[in-house]
């Protein structure tokens, strides 16, 4: 089983969107038993909060439910518990390395690497208000990630 942790600043917009998009894609591909997906925040600011309503609405428009998810913070021991830790922007990656004490096994990546867009960031809808743009980026990254994992299996 491949364990994937999606990470953003608050764990109420981008990383839960990625978690539930990836779960949906894996289920549609009949591969849900082969993956474990979760998401976490680098900050403590939203710990315990549900998914932000506009993010929840975009998911719901695409038939994806994220009920029950509440934000939790990344911990150092997540590094050994997961095979891949996937951040949304370069600030996330910096904070992920700080919390986990580096990335000695090369498990940390930016989501858009998997969309063939290395170094690019998922725009933060918390600031842009553009949850559709975040949806498009996240869907494209998750599709690429699923394809790359499938190719390895
Ligand atoms: P996320 O969005 O990192 O995609 O969950 C944010 C949520 C909260 C804040 C910033 C970004 N905040 O500053 O509270």
mmCIF file of C-alpha atoms and ligand atoms in Angstrom:
data_model
loop_
_atom_site.group_PDB
_atom_site.id
_atom_site.type_symbol
_atom_site.label_atom_id
_atom_site.label_comp_id
_atom_site.label_asym_id
_atom_site.label_seq_id
_atom_site.Cartn_x
_atom_site.Cartn_y
_atom_site.Cartn_z
ATOM 1 C CA UNK A 1 0.000 0.000 0.000
ATOM 2 C CA UNK A 2 1.224 3.491 -0.893
ATOM 3 C CA UNK A 3 0.613 6.116 1.794
ATOM 4 C CA UNK A 4 0.328 9.721 0.654
ATOM 5 C CA UNK A 5 0.036 12.823 2.843
ATOM 6 C CA UNK A 6 -1.048 16.071 1.157
ATOM 7 C CA UNK A 7 0.104 19.185 2.986
ATOM 8 C CA UNK A 8 -0.772 22.893 2.868
ATOM 9 C CA UNK A 9 -0.730 25.802 5.310
ATOM 10 C CA UNK A 10 -4.167 25.481 6.921
ATOM 11 C CA UNK A 11 -5.468 22.013 5.860
ATOM 12 C CA UNK A 12 -8.870 23.528 5.172
ATOM 13 C CA UNK A 13 -8.618 24.318 1.415
ATOM 14 C CA UNK A 14 -5.928 22.898 -0.894
ATOM 15 C CA UNK A 15 -4.638 19.756 0.841
ATOM 16 C CA UNK A 16 -8.087 18.388 1.771
ATOM 17 C CA UNK A 17 -9.180 19.067 -1.833
ATOM 18 C CA UNK A 18 -6.173 17.025 -3.015
ATOM 19 C CA UNK A 19 -6.903 14.268 -0.476
ATOM 20 C CA UNK A 20 -10.509 13.829 -1.564
ATOM 21 C CA UNK A 21 -9.826 14.278 -5.309
ATOM 22 C CA UNK A 22 -7.133 11.601 -5.086
ATOM 23 C CA UNK A 23 -9.448 9.262 -3.139
ATOM 24 C CA UNK A 24 -12.111 9.778 -5.811
ATOM 25 C CA UNK A 25 -9.681 9.136 -8.693
ATOM 26 C CA UNK A 26 -8.286 6.014 -6.991
ATOM 27 C CA UNK A 27 -11.809 4.687 -6.352
ATOM 28 C CA UNK A 28 -12.831 5.306 -9.984
ATOM 29 C CA UNK A 29 -9.700 3.428 -11.100
ATOM 30 C CA UNK A 30 -10.636 0.528 -8.780
ATOM 31 C CA UNK A 31 -7.395 1.128 -6.860
ATOM 32 C CA UNK A 32 -8.617 2.472 -3.521
ATOM 33 C CA UNK A 33 -7.354 -0.579 -1.620
ATOM 34 C CA UNK A 34 -3.820 0.165 -2.813
ATOM 35 C CA UNK A 35 -3.621 3.657 -1.342
ATOM 36 C CA UNK A 36 -4.007 5.465 1.941
ATOM 37 C CA UNK A 37 -4.458 9.223 1.586
ATOM 38 C CA UNK A 38 -4.652 11.899 4.250
ATOM 39 C CA UNK A 39 -3.909 15.606 4.556
ATOM 40 C CA UNK A 40 -2.361 17.920 7.135
ATOM 41 C CA UNK A 41 -1.411 21.536 7.870
ATOM 42 C CA UNK A 42 1.976 23.068 8.519
ATOM 43 C CA UNK A 43 0.337 25.667 10.797
ATOM 44 C CA UNK A 44 -1.734 25.104 13.914
ATOM 45 C CA UNK A 45 -4.160 27.946 13.079
ATOM 46 C CA UNK A 46 -7.072 25.871 11.750
ATOM 47 C CA UNK A 47 -6.580 22.606 13.679
ATOM 48 C CA UNK A 48 -9.998 21.035 14.311
ATOM 49 C CA UNK A 49 -11.760 23.105 11.613
ATOM 50 C CA UNK A 50 -13.820 21.426 8.880
ATOM 51 C CA UNK A 51 -13.048 21.952 5.177
ATOM 52 C CA UNK A 52 -13.637 25.616 4.232
ATOM 53 C CA UNK A 53 -17.144 25.946 2.681
ATOM 54 C CA UNK A 54 -16.073 27.208 -0.802
ATOM 55 C CA UNK A 55 -13.616 24.290 -1.103
ATOM 56 C CA UNK A 56 -16.332 21.896 0.070
ATOM 57 C CA UNK A 57 -18.718 23.357 -2.547
ATOM 58 C CA UNK A 58 -16.277 22.871 -5.438
ATOM 59 C CA UNK A 59 -15.755 19.253 -4.393
ATOM 60 C CA UNK A 60 -19.534 18.730 -4.065
ATOM 61 C CA UNK A 61 -20.076 20.159 -7.574
ATOM 62 C CA UNK A 62 -17.895 17.313 -8.801
ATOM 63 C CA UNK A 63 -19.725 14.714 -6.705
ATOM 64 C CA UNK A 64 -16.999 14.476 -4.056
ATOM 65 C CA UNK A 65 -17.839 14.477 -0.340
ATOM 66 C CA UNK A 66 -15.308 15.538 2.313
ATOM 67 C CA UNK A 67 -17.602 15.253 5.332
ATOM 68 C CA UNK A 68 -15.927 14.415 8.624
ATOM 69 C CA UNK A 69 -12.520 15.809 7.658
ATOM 70 C CA UNK A 70 -11.096 18.221 10.220
ATOM 71 C CA UNK A 71 -7.730 19.935 9.987
ATOM 72 C CA UNK A 72 -4.776 18.411 11.752
ATOM 73 C CA UNK A 73 -1.149 19.530 11.976
ATOM 74 C CA UNK A 74 1.821 17.758 10.378
ATOM 75 C CA UNK A 75 4.024 15.930 12.922
ATOM 76 C CA UNK A 76 7.629 14.807 12.698
ATOM 77 C CA UNK A 77 6.570 11.131 12.820
ATOM 78 C CA UNK A 78 4.427 11.570 9.699
ATOM 79 C CA UNK A 79 7.703 11.426 7.761
ATOM 80 C CA UNK A 80 8.268 7.754 8.522
ATOM 81 C CA UNK A 81 4.533 6.910 8.364
ATOM 82 C CA UNK A 82 4.054 8.092 4.751
ATOM 83 C CA UNK A 83 5.709 7.173 1.440
ATOM 84 C CA UNK A 84 5.046 10.565 -0.151
ATOM 85 C CA UNK A 85 4.454 13.978 1.414
ATOM 86 C CA UNK A 86 3.050 16.314 -1.224
ATOM 87 C CA UNK A 87 2.999 20.085 -0.662
ATOM 88 C CA UNK A 88 1.036 22.696 -2.581
ATOM 89 C CA UNK A 89 3.603 25.530 -2.636
ATOM 90 C CA UNK A 90 7.256 26.147 -1.860
ATOM 91 C CA UNK A 91 6.435 27.667 1.538
ATOM 92 C CA UNK A 92 4.687 24.411 2.445
ATOM 93 C CA UNK A 93 7.804 22.448 1.433
ATOM 94 C CA UNK A 94 10.051 24.658 3.591
ATOM 95 C CA UNK A 95 7.758 24.208 6.588
ATOM 96 C CA UNK A 96 7.408 20.464 5.962
ATOM 97 C CA UNK A 97 11.205 20.099 6.028
ATOM 98 C CA UNK A 98 11.423 22.156 9.213
ATOM 99 C CA UNK A 99 8.741 20.104 11.020
ATOM 100 C CA UNK A 100 10.047 16.722 9.826
ATOM 101 C CA UNK A 101 13.743 17.543 10.234
ATOM 102 C CA UNK A 102 14.597 17.556 6.524
ATOM 103 C CA UNK A 103 13.796 15.106 3.727
ATOM 104 C CA UNK A 104 16.607 12.511 3.825
ATOM 105 C CA UNK A 105 14.633 9.959 1.786
ATOM 106 C CA UNK A 106 13.427 12.372 -0.920
ATOM 107 C CA UNK A 107 9.738 11.802 -0.101
ATOM 108 C CA UNK A 108 8.675 15.454 -0.352
ATOM 109 C CA UNK A 109 7.336 16.850 -3.616
ATOM 110 C CA UNK A 110 5.221 19.685 -5.011
ATOM 111 C CA UNK A 111 1.853 18.489 -6.367
ATOM 112 C CA UNK A 112 2.286 20.182 -9.747
ATOM 113 C CA UNK A 113 5.489 18.197 -10.437
ATOM 114 C CA UNK A 114 3.081 15.367 -11.265
ATOM 115 C CA UNK A 115 1.248 17.590 -13.738
ATOM 116 C CA UNK A 116 4.499 18.116 -15.644
ATOM 117 C CA UNK A 117 4.884 21.588 -14.100
ATOM 118 C CA UNK A 118 7.993 21.280 -11.876
ATOM 119 C CA UNK A 119 8.544 24.201 -9.514
ATOM 120 C CA UNK A 120 5.006 25.557 -10.019
ATOM 121 C CA UNK A 121 2.650 26.116 -7.093
ATOM 122 C CA UNK A 122 -1.082 25.568 -6.592
ATOM 123 C CA UNK A 123 -2.384 29.126 -6.228
ATOM 124 C CA UNK A 124 -3.723 29.690 -2.720
ATOM 125 C CA UNK A 125 -7.495 30.236 -2.995
ATOM 126 C CA UNK A 126 -7.525 31.591 0.568
ATOM 127 C CA UNK A 127 -5.970 34.723 -0.914
ATOM 128 C CA UNK A 128 -7.129 34.606 -4.561
ATOM 129 C CA UNK A 129 -10.727 33.506 -3.876
ATOM 130 C CA UNK A 130 -10.406 31.380 -7.039
ATOM 131 C CA UNK A 131 -11.400 27.903 -5.929
ATOM 132 C CA UNK A 132 -12.035 26.813 -9.545
ATOM 133 C CA UNK A 133 -8.398 27.504 -10.470
ATOM 134 C CA UNK A 134 -7.290 25.536 -7.397
ATOM 135 C CA UNK A 135 -9.616 22.695 -8.452
ATOM 136 C CA UNK A 136 -8.099 22.566 -11.963
ATOM 137 C CA UNK A 137 -4.516 22.541 -10.639
ATOM 138 C CA UNK A 138 -5.281 19.954 -7.971
ATOM 139 C CA UNK A 139 -7.155 17.652 -10.381
ATOM 140 C CA UNK A 140 -4.315 17.822 -12.886
ATOM 141 C CA UNK A 141 -1.675 17.118 -10.204
ATOM 142 C CA UNK A 142 -3.644 14.226 -8.711
ATOM 143 C CA UNK A 143 -4.280 12.660 -12.117
ATOM 144 C CA UNK A 144 -0.552 12.833 -12.865
ATOM 145 C CA UNK A 145 0.291 11.405 -9.450
ATOM 146 C CA UNK A 146 -2.093 8.468 -9.909
ATOM 147 C CA UNK A 147 -0.665 7.805 -13.384
ATOM 148 C CA UNK A 148 2.914 7.854 -12.091
ATOM 149 C CA UNK A 149 2.094 5.490 -9.202
ATOM 150 C CA UNK A 150 0.190 3.173 -11.526
ATOM 151 C CA UNK A 151 3.186 3.061 -13.868
ATOM 152 C CA UNK A 152 5.405 1.982 -10.935
ATOM 153 C CA UNK A 153 3.086 -0.896 -9.910
HETATM 154 P P1 LIG B 1 -4.980 26.186 2.848
HETATM 155 O O1 LIG B 1 -5.552 27.687 2.899
HETATM 156 O O2 LIG B 1 -3.529 26.279 3.286
HETATM 157 O O3 LIG B 1 -5.119 25.841 1.401
HETATM 158 O O4 LIG B 1 -5.829 25.375 3.765
HETATM 159 C C1 LIG B 1 -5.381 28.551 3.976
HETATM 160 C C2 LIG B 1 -6.189 28.435 5.091
HETATM 161 C C3 LIG B 1 -6.036 29.320 6.152
HETATM 162 C C4 LIG B 1 -5.086 30.313 6.067
HETATM 163 C C5 LIG B 1 -4.277 30.426 4.955
HETATM 164 C C6 LIG B 1 -4.427 29.536 3.895
HETATM 165 N N1 LIG B 1 -4.937 31.246 7.123
HETATM 166 O O5 LIG B 1 -4.078 32.141 7.024
HETATM 167 O O6 LIG B 1 -5.650 31.142 8.122
#
